[in-house]
Amino acid sequence: MIRMKKKIFFLTIAAVACTFAGCDIDRLPSTSMAAEDVTNDPTGNMDILLNGAYSYLKDWSDPMHRCGEYAGDNMMIRGTSTDAFYEFITYSRTPQNSRLQTFWDYSYKVIAQTSNIIKMIPEGQSADVDNKLGECYFLRGLLYFYLCRAYGRPYYQSPETNLGVPIVNGTPADITGAGFKLPDRATVKETYAQAISDLNKAAAMLSVNQGPAYASKEAAWAMLSRIYLYMSGTWANPNVEYAKMSEAYADSVISSGTYSLLGRADFMKYNELEPENNSESIFVVKRMPDEFSGYDYYYTIGGMYSNIGGMGWGEMYASAKYLALLDETGRNDWYNHKIVDARANFIEPQYDENTPGTYFRFIKNVYDASGKQTNYNYVQALADIKGNTATCTETINSKPTTYELTPVDAAQGIWSIKYSDGNTYTGVMDHFITLNRVYPMFYIVKCSREGGSQTQLHSPVITRLGEIYLNKAEAAAKQGDYAGALVALNTIRERSLPGQGYTSLDATTAPTRIDKERQLELAYQAERSYDVYRNGGELTRRYPGPHNAMEVIEPTDYRVVYFIPQNAINAYPAGSTLTQNPTSN
């Protein structure tokens, strides 16, 4: 707590620079209060201070989503961008990334705010006060974990020596003194330990569940289940002890009876349900319609994935890799409203009703002048179908080429083509999908339409029950309990694919099947890239888009983690060090 001009200011690490630069600290954010108001009655003002911490999560959740999701393989972008988020997609890491700066700053704003509340207000005054303190511990533990998984290497990679993030639990007592210092980054192990300690403390203190917009005992258990899963080693070398802890916390959430899985029909509209009316939501960052005015919806998470109600750039689409996973059990025919996998309902191809006819859509390899493959691209060629025979015609530079097609599964509209490059590709008969540049527009709506509105309103999901069952499945499998893992895994799979549960699971099949269901279920919730690397997997994005489609990103690559923002490093006082992540392998 810092008293200046009779104000209390909850300081973040990056904001230390503001003090040295002589910023006008009278212009305080709405989460600041007059010092005398806080010191005279800290408990009475606890709600205001705590609401301020929740409010910070709104700015935090946007870059949190983008750095988690864009680095994965569930989406593609229609072209290059000057926006800082493009670095997440291309893995061109720099420490001068404004979105990562926001992620860092608001993470530490929450940590500082909650830590100062914890310091000011003693425990044991009442159940209500203890519950609010529990909320503070939850938020602090949550943010330490999210910071560490973005800036610290996967846990299985030497957590005792690899660096996590600085542990600064509260505003330092005197930031103007000559001896003022800030700590360097703690290790990954120490940062995880801090998050676990806070979340366990939260679980012990939280006694009231106010719904998914607030911290709860069950939300703390859900986060502990995920953290221990991140600590549970790789499929090749699992840590059974941590896997056991992950499963135990997952069981605590499931057996609490507080949440229930949505049925298939309701789940297909998961994005449209308000969190407080969603039996599956455990913790979300609640957003309200009155927070958006004018063109604000363009800049929401969903605004890059679609255009809804006239708002949104609609420049990022479901990747061909993700679409193929959705079609693996049976083709999803969006045009004719035949959804096989319920999760396909969160994808909406933008059909061009002004282009009549049937088109054969497939993906072809792209080569450079030397014959080396450099990328992939979609083809939509006008088709002519007569019973079990069909042709398609592709026109390039006004020159048409007609190909004979071979049925693969004509009932589902799946055919193959022997293309001019000598390769045989498989594709589908469909109506023409509108192009953005050269890419068919497969809108993603999982982050839109909350409350049934035709807007980009979305409350980012932190935890929900579907993930908890998947945590249990993976944790059980890493302990060798494949029967238990199968039950948990099929609970989620059969919700989306009735009657298509796996009949068996073993050491050979568990990694692939569990990873696949996590990707299908948790897509567009900022989990995918972290899930790949924490299990020692490599990321491949061999599908159309401006990214380096031929690149393989290993879990040991220095770019798996983000650089510490340079402004945060520059803000450190003389005599203190904030160590940057390596700039090469």
XYZ file of C-alpha atoms in Angstrom:
585
model
C 0.000 0.000 0.000
C 1.418 3.370 -1.085
C 0.181 6.689 0.228
C 0.669 9.610 -2.129
C -1.466 12.741 -2.079
C -3.802 10.868 0.267
C -4.626 8.183 -2.283
C -4.131 4.469 -2.249
C -2.784 3.011 -5.477
C -2.666 -0.667 -6.227
C 0.535 -0.936 -8.211
C 1.565 -3.459 -10.822
C 5.154 -4.383 -11.527
C 5.120 -2.641 -14.905
C 3.613 0.475 -13.329
C 6.685 1.012 -11.163
C 8.014 3.012 -14.133
C 5.133 5.437 -13.703
C 6.461 6.448 -10.288
C 9.946 7.090 -11.583
C 8.592 9.000 -14.596
C 6.470 11.319 -12.456
C 3.064 10.205 -13.753
C 0.013 12.027 -12.472
C -1.120 9.606 -9.821
C -4.187 11.675 -9.039
C -5.688 10.251 -12.218
C -6.411 6.939 -10.597
C -8.443 4.103 -12.098
C -11.939 3.454 -10.841
C -10.544 0.599 -8.757
C -8.585 3.090 -6.628
C -9.941 4.687 -3.482
C -8.993 7.469 -1.113
C -6.519 6.126 1.430
C -8.560 7.253 4.406
C -11.605 5.383 3.091
C -9.648 2.152 2.956
C -7.668 2.491 6.162
C -10.663 3.681 8.207
C -12.899 0.830 7.096
C -11.068 -1.761 4.933
C -13.655 -4.437 5.616
C -16.537 -2.143 4.735
C -14.903 -1.322 1.405
C -13.923 -4.884 0.677
C -16.641 -5.425 -1.932
C -15.522 -2.404 -3.945
C -11.889 -3.479 -3.904
C -12.738 -7.064 -4.793
C -15.013 -5.980 -7.625
C -12.079 -3.995 -8.953
C -10.015 -7.171 -9.161
C -12.785 -8.952 -11.068
C -13.060 -5.937 -13.359
C -9.388 -6.214 -14.306
C -10.081 -9.715 -15.617
C -12.116 -8.231 -18.462
C -9.076 -6.548 -20.013
C -6.911 -9.548 -19.123
C -9.130 -12.136 -20.773
C -8.763 -10.768 -24.308
C -4.965 -11.219 -24.706
C -5.173 -14.355 -22.557
C -7.430 -15.917 -25.176
C -5.410 -14.763 -28.151
C -2.000 -15.909 -26.936
C -3.441 -19.291 -25.950
C -5.630 -19.997 -28.973
C -3.804 -18.336 -31.860
C -0.615 -20.312 -31.190
C -2.536 -23.565 -31.694
C -3.948 -25.408 -34.686
C -7.700 -24.883 -34.390
C -7.818 -21.707 -36.468
C -6.299 -19.942 -39.457
C -6.220 -16.313 -40.560
C -7.051 -15.093 -44.041
C -3.775 -13.146 -44.455
C -1.013 -11.251 -42.721
C -1.818 -8.591 -40.130
C -0.053 -5.663 -38.509
C -1.833 -6.405 -35.228
C 0.418 -7.641 -32.425
C -1.580 -10.882 -32.205
C -0.131 -11.964 -35.566
C 3.087 -12.816 -33.725
C 1.148 -15.458 -31.781
C 0.152 -17.137 -35.052
C 3.522 -16.890 -36.782
C 5.688 -17.627 -33.711
C 7.722 -14.512 -34.490
C 8.245 -13.737 -30.831
C 9.258 -10.222 -29.748
C 9.340 -8.520 -26.326
C 7.624 -5.405 -27.744
C 4.189 -6.943 -28.116
C 1.405 -4.663 -26.895
C -1.081 -7.477 -26.340
C 1.370 -9.446 -24.222
C 2.059 -6.229 -22.302
C -1.661 -5.951 -21.519
C -1.780 -9.608 -20.475
C 1.197 -9.092 -18.143
C 0.002 -5.778 -16.707
C -3.538 -6.850 -15.934
C -2.373 -10.152 -14.476
C -0.260 -8.259 -11.968
C -3.001 -5.720 -11.335
C -5.199 -8.577 -10.151
C -2.340 -10.061 -8.126
C -1.560 -6.693 -6.510
C -5.183 -5.843 -5.776
C -6.033 -9.196 -4.218
C -2.756 -9.339 -2.274
C -3.355 -5.907 -0.753
C -6.845 -6.943 0.321
C -5.402 -10.065 1.930
C -2.793 -7.952 3.757
C -5.269 -5.344 4.997
C -8.108 -7.535 6.207
C -7.585 -10.230 8.870
C -9.198 -13.625 8.586
C -11.813 -14.904 10.990
C -14.009 -11.825 11.309
C -16.998 -13.537 9.735
C -17.885 -16.222 7.215
C -18.646 -13.491 4.682
C -15.253 -11.819 5.070
C -13.467 -15.170 4.884
C -15.394 -16.037 1.731
C -14.258 -12.775 0.113
C -10.679 -13.447 1.167
C -11.077 -16.863 -0.424
C -12.069 -15.112 -3.643
C -8.858 -13.095 -3.455
C -6.732 -16.194 -3.014
C -8.516 -17.844 -5.936
C -7.938 -14.930 -8.303
C -4.284 -14.623 -7.313
C -3.616 -18.334 -7.751
C -5.441 -18.345 -11.077
C -3.334 -15.475 -12.443
C -0.013 -16.939 -11.304
C -0.833 -20.138 -13.166
C -1.916 -18.371 -16.348
C 1.200 -16.199 -16.274
C 3.469 -19.171 -15.735
C 2.061 -21.285 -18.533
C 2.503 -18.364 -20.976
C 5.960 -17.190 -19.893
C 7.377 -20.347 -18.280
C 8.318 -23.588 -19.980
C 6.181 -26.768 -19.703
C 6.414 -28.283 -16.242
C 8.082 -31.530 -17.311
C 11.081 -29.547 -18.585
C 13.264 -28.945 -15.488
C 10.803 -26.915 -13.392
C 13.424 -26.538 -10.643
C 15.628 -24.379 -12.895
C 13.419 -22.989 -15.652
C 11.981 -19.588 -14.807
C 8.343 -18.821 -14.152
C 7.295 -15.299 -13.151
C 8.052 -12.916 -10.267
C 6.132 -13.617 -7.092
C 5.107 -10.222 -5.718
C 2.225 -10.629 -3.310
C 1.189 -7.053 -2.777
C 2.463 -3.578 -3.462
C 5.956 -3.163 -1.961
C 6.026 -1.026 1.169
C 8.294 1.730 -0.162
C 8.937 2.134 -3.878
C 10.738 5.460 -3.407
C 13.462 4.334 -1.015
C 17.056 3.983 -2.178
C 17.075 0.295 -1.405
C 13.854 -0.541 -3.211
C 14.116 -3.772 -5.172
C 11.801 -6.178 -6.932
C 12.391 -9.917 -7.173
C 13.518 -11.682 -10.316
C 11.421 -14.483 -11.723
C 10.766 -17.453 -9.468
C 11.265 -20.909 -10.954
C 8.421 -22.699 -12.685
C 8.207 -25.055 -9.707
C 8.017 -22.166 -7.237
C 5.392 -20.351 -9.302
C 3.221 -23.457 -9.547
C 3.643 -23.967 -5.800
C 2.402 -20.416 -5.189
C -0.642 -21.002 -7.385
C -1.412 -24.306 -5.657
C -1.032 -22.762 -2.197
C -3.378 -19.913 -3.073
C -5.982 -22.200 -4.611
C -5.912 -24.598 -1.684
C -6.337 -21.657 0.679
C -9.208 -20.446 -1.474
C -10.918 -23.835 -1.386
C -10.653 -23.874 2.405
C -12.120 -20.381 2.834
C -14.807 -20.254 0.157
C -18.166 -21.261 1.608
C -20.656 -19.670 -0.806
C -21.083 -20.433 -4.502
C -22.391 -17.255 -6.133
C -22.353 -18.689 -9.652
C -19.735 -18.937 -12.377
C -18.945 -15.203 -12.483
C -17.365 -15.493 -9.021
C -14.768 -17.638 -7.351
C -16.043 -20.737 -5.583
C -14.676 -23.775 -3.818
C -15.501 -25.867 -6.872
C -13.741 -23.376 -9.162
C -10.617 -23.692 -7.010
C -10.796 -27.489 -7.268
C -11.241 -27.233 -11.032
C -8.102 -25.116 -11.359
C -6.156 -27.448 -9.083
C -7.209 -30.357 -11.278
C -5.828 -28.567 -14.330
C -2.605 -27.452 -12.638
C -1.787 -30.947 -11.426
C -2.561 -32.253 -14.913
C 0.020 -29.808 -16.258
C 2.438 -31.253 -13.699
C 1.622 -34.868 -14.531
C 4.440 -35.333 -17.021
C 4.198 -36.509 -20.593
C 2.531 -39.579 -22.015
C 5.960 -41.144 -22.436
C 7.030 -40.323 -18.875
C 4.011 -39.606 -16.670
C 4.177 -38.412 -13.075
C 1.706 -40.717 -11.376
C 1.644 -38.758 -8.114
C 0.508 -35.551 -9.779
C -1.884 -37.419 -12.059
C -3.505 -38.859 -8.950
C -3.929 -35.356 -7.492
C -5.462 -34.099 -10.741
C -7.999 -36.902 -10.751
C -8.829 -36.384 -7.085
C -9.681 -32.726 -7.624
C -11.645 -33.569 -10.757
C -13.649 -36.073 -8.721
C -14.288 -33.412 -6.085
C -15.858 -31.132 -8.683
C -17.888 -33.899 -10.286
C -19.148 -35.372 -7.007
C -20.055 -31.953 -5.592
C -23.286 -32.126 -7.591
C -23.068 -28.390 -8.253
C -22.725 -28.826 -12.009
C -24.165 -31.090 -14.644
C -23.301 -31.701 -18.272
C -25.664 -30.191 -20.791
C -27.511 -32.594 -23.049
C -26.487 -32.704 -26.692
C -29.137 -30.253 -27.931
C -28.412 -27.682 -25.219
C -24.660 -28.137 -25.598
C -24.920 -27.261 -29.284
C -26.048 -23.837 -28.084
C -23.520 -23.582 -25.265
C -22.288 -20.236 -26.573
C -25.806 -18.782 -26.438
C -26.461 -19.606 -22.793
C -25.803 -16.975 -20.164
C -23.187 -18.379 -17.732
C -25.497 -18.103 -14.745
C -28.055 -20.246 -16.603
C -25.512 -22.793 -17.783
C -25.241 -25.870 -15.574
C -21.783 -26.667 -16.977
C -19.987 -23.348 -16.409
C -17.688 -23.307 -13.374
C -15.814 -20.018 -13.741
C -16.063 -17.396 -16.469
C -15.051 -13.774 -16.969
C -18.512 -12.248 -17.064
C -19.174 -9.602 -19.728
C -22.307 -7.466 -20.008
C -23.951 -5.881 -23.070
C -23.655 -2.371 -21.631
C -19.865 -2.699 -21.688
C -19.950 -2.412 -25.476
C -21.020 0.565 -27.529
C -20.488 1.774 -31.061
C -18.087 -0.526 -32.851
C -16.712 -2.146 -29.671
C -17.990 -5.594 -30.675
C -15.510 -5.568 -33.557
C -12.713 -5.805 -31.011
C -14.066 -8.659 -28.919
C -12.670 -12.185 -29.058
C -15.458 -13.304 -31.378
C -14.964 -10.296 -33.615
C -12.016 -11.909 -35.383
C -13.868 -15.210 -35.813
C -17.094 -13.961 -37.425
C -19.327 -11.049 -38.334
C -22.572 -11.146 -36.382
C -25.181 -8.427 -36.314
C -22.974 -6.408 -38.640
C -20.099 -6.455 -36.140
C -16.807 -8.288 -36.439
C -13.870 -8.553 -38.831
C -14.538 -12.214 -39.602
C -10.952 -12.820 -40.682
C -10.126 -16.005 -38.743
C -11.717 -19.347 -39.534
C -11.765 -22.916 -38.319
C -8.647 -24.681 -39.562
C -8.859 -27.524 -42.043
C -7.236 -29.687 -39.367
C -10.013 -28.979 -36.898
C -12.700 -29.447 -39.554
C -11.209 -32.836 -40.430
C -11.408 -33.894 -36.777
C -15.063 -32.896 -36.677
C -15.690 -35.012 -39.805
C -13.693 -38.010 -38.629
C -16.709 -39.992 -37.409
C -19.051 -38.800 -40.165
C -19.316 -35.816 -42.422
C -20.955 -32.709 -41.023
C -23.160 -31.265 -43.766
C -23.808 -27.708 -42.609
C -25.731 -26.678 -45.691
C -28.348 -29.384 -45.159
C -28.266 -29.021 -41.367
C -26.903 -32.533 -40.805
C -24.603 -32.154 -37.827
C -22.867 -35.378 -36.812
C -20.512 -34.068 -34.121
C -22.351 -31.620 -31.862
C -19.212 -29.474 -31.656
C -19.561 -28.762 -35.372
C -22.486 -26.504 -34.469
C -19.983 -23.859 -33.347
C -18.760 -23.608 -36.957
C -20.819 -21.774 -39.590
C -19.615 -21.866 -43.222
C -20.657 -18.723 -45.086
C -22.445 -20.117 -48.136
C -22.804 -17.894 -51.193
C -26.438 -18.257 -52.212
C -25.753 -16.235 -55.356
C -23.461 -18.934 -56.728
C -25.683 -21.843 -57.821
C -24.645 -25.419 -58.390
C -22.661 -28.063 -56.530
C -18.954 -27.645 -55.940
C -16.284 -30.203 -55.148
C -14.148 -28.802 -52.341
C -10.744 -30.248 -51.556
C -7.335 -29.122 -50.364
C -4.322 -29.341 -52.634
C -0.598 -28.988 -52.054
C 1.118 -25.776 -53.130
C 4.643 -25.918 -54.573
C 7.276 -23.336 -55.417
C 9.075 -23.088 -58.759
C 11.585 -25.740 -57.728
C 8.844 -28.243 -56.931
C 9.189 -27.950 -53.142
C 5.926 -27.947 -51.206
C 5.422 -24.665 -49.409
C 1.762 -24.628 -48.386
C -1.789 -25.859 -48.978
C -4.840 -24.246 -50.514
C -8.546 -24.881 -50.965
C -10.130 -25.632 -54.334
C -13.852 -25.263 -55.012
C -14.494 -26.686 -58.481
C -17.906 -26.754 -60.150
C -19.149 -30.367 -60.163
C -21.398 -32.366 -62.421
C -22.851 -35.478 -60.767
C -24.705 -38.241 -62.586
C -25.406 -41.168 -60.259
C -22.119 -42.767 -59.269
C -20.094 -40.774 -61.757
C -18.987 -37.182 -61.380
C -16.605 -34.631 -62.772
C -15.435 -31.236 -61.599
C -13.987 -28.323 -63.476
C -11.338 -26.005 -62.061
C -10.637 -22.755 -63.866
C -7.214 -21.145 -63.435
C -6.352 -17.985 -65.383
C -9.483 -18.446 -67.517
C -8.333 -21.952 -68.496
C -10.760 -24.733 -67.424
C -9.561 -28.227 -66.531
C -12.062 -31.052 -66.030
C -11.329 -34.027 -63.771
C -13.108 -37.327 -63.270
C -13.961 -38.049 -59.651
C -14.024 -41.360 -57.812
C -16.654 -42.042 -55.142
C -15.297 -42.683 -51.652
C -18.617 -42.466 -49.824
C -21.118 -41.054 -52.291
C -23.931 -41.146 -49.710
C -22.003 -38.604 -47.642
C -20.845 -36.680 -50.698
C -17.212 -37.730 -50.288
C -15.182 -38.191 -53.463
C -11.552 -38.259 -54.546
C -9.682 -36.606 -57.386
C -6.476 -37.517 -59.220
C -5.132 -34.017 -59.556
C -2.768 -32.502 -62.112
C 0.155 -32.539 -59.674
C -0.040 -36.338 -59.565
C -1.554 -36.502 -56.068
C -4.922 -37.982 -55.139
C -6.969 -35.784 -52.831
C -10.225 -36.487 -51.011
C -12.928 -33.849 -50.764
C -16.661 -33.235 -50.441
C -19.576 -32.123 -52.577
C -21.021 -28.930 -51.164
C -22.386 -25.533 -52.083
C -19.958 -22.714 -52.757
C -18.542 -21.079 -49.611
C -17.748 -17.376 -49.821
C -14.043 -16.598 -50.034
C -12.049 -14.052 -48.082
C -9.038 -13.626 -50.303
C -8.557 -17.285 -51.285
C -9.976 -18.978 -48.180
C -13.521 -20.306 -47.612
C -15.054 -18.567 -44.619
C -15.722 -21.122 -41.890
C -16.959 -18.775 -39.159
C -16.370 -19.727 -35.537
C -19.287 -18.729 -33.272
C -18.259 -20.382 -30.008
C -17.256 -16.946 -28.701
C -20.402 -15.094 -29.798
C -24.173 -14.729 -29.287
C -24.288 -15.010 -25.508
C -27.808 -14.728 -24.161
C -29.218 -15.581 -27.564
C -28.250 -12.160 -28.861
C -27.128 -11.562 -32.422
C -23.969 -9.885 -31.140
C -20.372 -10.758 -30.296
C -21.191 -10.855 -26.580
C -19.149 -13.581 -24.886
C -17.990 -14.311 -21.344
C -14.637 -16.103 -21.740
C -14.752 -19.573 -20.234
C -12.015 -20.386 -17.734
C -13.352 -23.742 -16.518
C -16.388 -25.875 -17.258
C -17.451 -29.391 -16.394
C -16.611 -30.816 -19.827
C -12.936 -30.104 -19.200
C -13.079 -31.711 -15.767
C -14.149 -35.066 -17.228
C -11.321 -34.822 -19.741
C -8.862 -34.012 -16.942
C -10.065 -37.123 -15.144
C -9.667 -39.234 -18.286
C -6.086 -38.141 -18.881
C -5.094 -38.342 -15.232
C -6.553 -41.851 -14.886
C -4.827 -43.018 -18.067
C -1.477 -41.705 -16.837
C -1.949 -43.862 -13.749
C -2.657 -46.909 -15.909
C -6.380 -46.950 -15.069
C -7.624 -47.235 -18.639
C -11.051 -48.518 -17.644
C -11.710 -45.416 -15.538
C -10.236 -43.195 -18.228
C -12.514 -44.744 -20.850
C -15.662 -44.028 -18.838
C -14.698 -40.380 -18.310
C -13.621 -39.915 -21.929
C -16.774 -41.449 -23.375
C -18.915 -39.287 -21.095
C -17.754 -36.331 -23.163
C -17.412 -38.039 -26.534
C -20.874 -39.616 -26.541
C -22.493 -36.330 -25.573
C -21.376 -34.997 -28.977
C -21.363 -38.306 -30.873
C -24.153 -40.511 -29.494
C -23.377 -44.208 -29.802
C -19.834 -43.520 -31.006
C -17.932 -44.058 -27.769
C -14.606 -45.831 -27.849
C -14.850 -49.532 -27.091
C -11.410 -49.735 -25.498
C -8.483 -47.672 -24.300
C -4.925 -48.730 -23.608
C -1.394 -47.372 -23.452
C -1.193 -47.305 -27.230
C -4.475 -45.558 -27.983
C -5.006 -43.359 -24.903
C -2.652 -40.487 -25.841
C -4.119 -39.988 -29.312
C -7.757 -40.385 -28.345
C -7.660 -38.257 -25.220
C -5.680 -35.527 -26.975
C -8.167 -35.558 -29.867
C -11.197 -35.226 -27.590
C -9.546 -32.372 -25.694
C -8.900 -30.582 -28.969
C -12.465 -31.090 -30.188
C -14.092 -30.183 -26.882
C -11.917 -27.284 -25.711
C -11.325 -25.556 -29.050
C -11.503 -21.741 -28.876
C -11.072 -21.721 -25.103
C -7.332 -20.861 -25.199
C -6.167 -24.337 -24.181
C -4.869 -26.042 -27.312
C -1.270 -24.855 -27.681
C -0.562 -25.399 -23.995
C -2.092 -28.882 -24.119
C 0.230 -29.890 -26.955
C 3.455 -28.710 -25.376
C 2.808 -29.748 -21.762
C 2.557 -33.353 -22.936
C 5.766 -33.157 -24.928
C 3.951 -32.988 -28.264
C 4.956 -31.146 -31.397
C 2.612 -28.716 -33.137
C 1.966 -29.068 -36.856
C -0.305 -26.807 -38.889
C -0.362 -28.479 -42.284
C -3.407 -26.731 -43.623
C -4.151 -23.607 -45.702
C -3.200 -20.211 -44.342
C -0.412 -17.627 -44.399
C 1.437 -19.293 -41.504
C 4.445 -21.524 -42.149
C 2.403 -24.619 -42.909
C 5.435 -26.871 -43.344
C 6.959 -26.008 -39.976
C 7.081 -28.419 -37.034
C 7.246 -26.664 -33.668
C 8.889 -28.889 -31.074
C 7.981 -28.611 -27.386
C 11.594 -27.647 -26.668
C 11.536 -24.726 -29.123
C 12.309 -21.404 -27.421
C 9.197 -19.937 -29.081
C 6.855 -22.234 -27.132
C 6.881 -19.533 -24.432
C 6.460 -15.799 -24.828
C 9.031 -13.098 -24.132
C 8.656 -11.044 -20.984
C 7.388 -7.608 -22.115
C 10.308 -5.221 -22.508
C 8.419 -2.451 -20.729
C 8.159 -4.667 -17.658
C 11.912 -5.259 -17.744
C 12.592 -1.549 -18.232
C 10.337 -0.705 -15.281
C 12.487 -2.627 -12.842
C 14.410 -0.344 -10.475
C 18.185 -0.116 -10.396
C 19.680 -3.104 -8.636
C 16.791 -5.386 -9.603
C 16.713 -7.862 -12.469
C 13.827 -9.254 -14.476
C 15.343 -12.011 -16.592
C 14.210 -12.359 -20.204
C 13.414 -15.716 -21.802
C 16.046 -17.137 -24.198
C 15.958 -15.712 -27.720
C 17.119 -18.930 -29.377
C 17.511 -22.635 -28.700
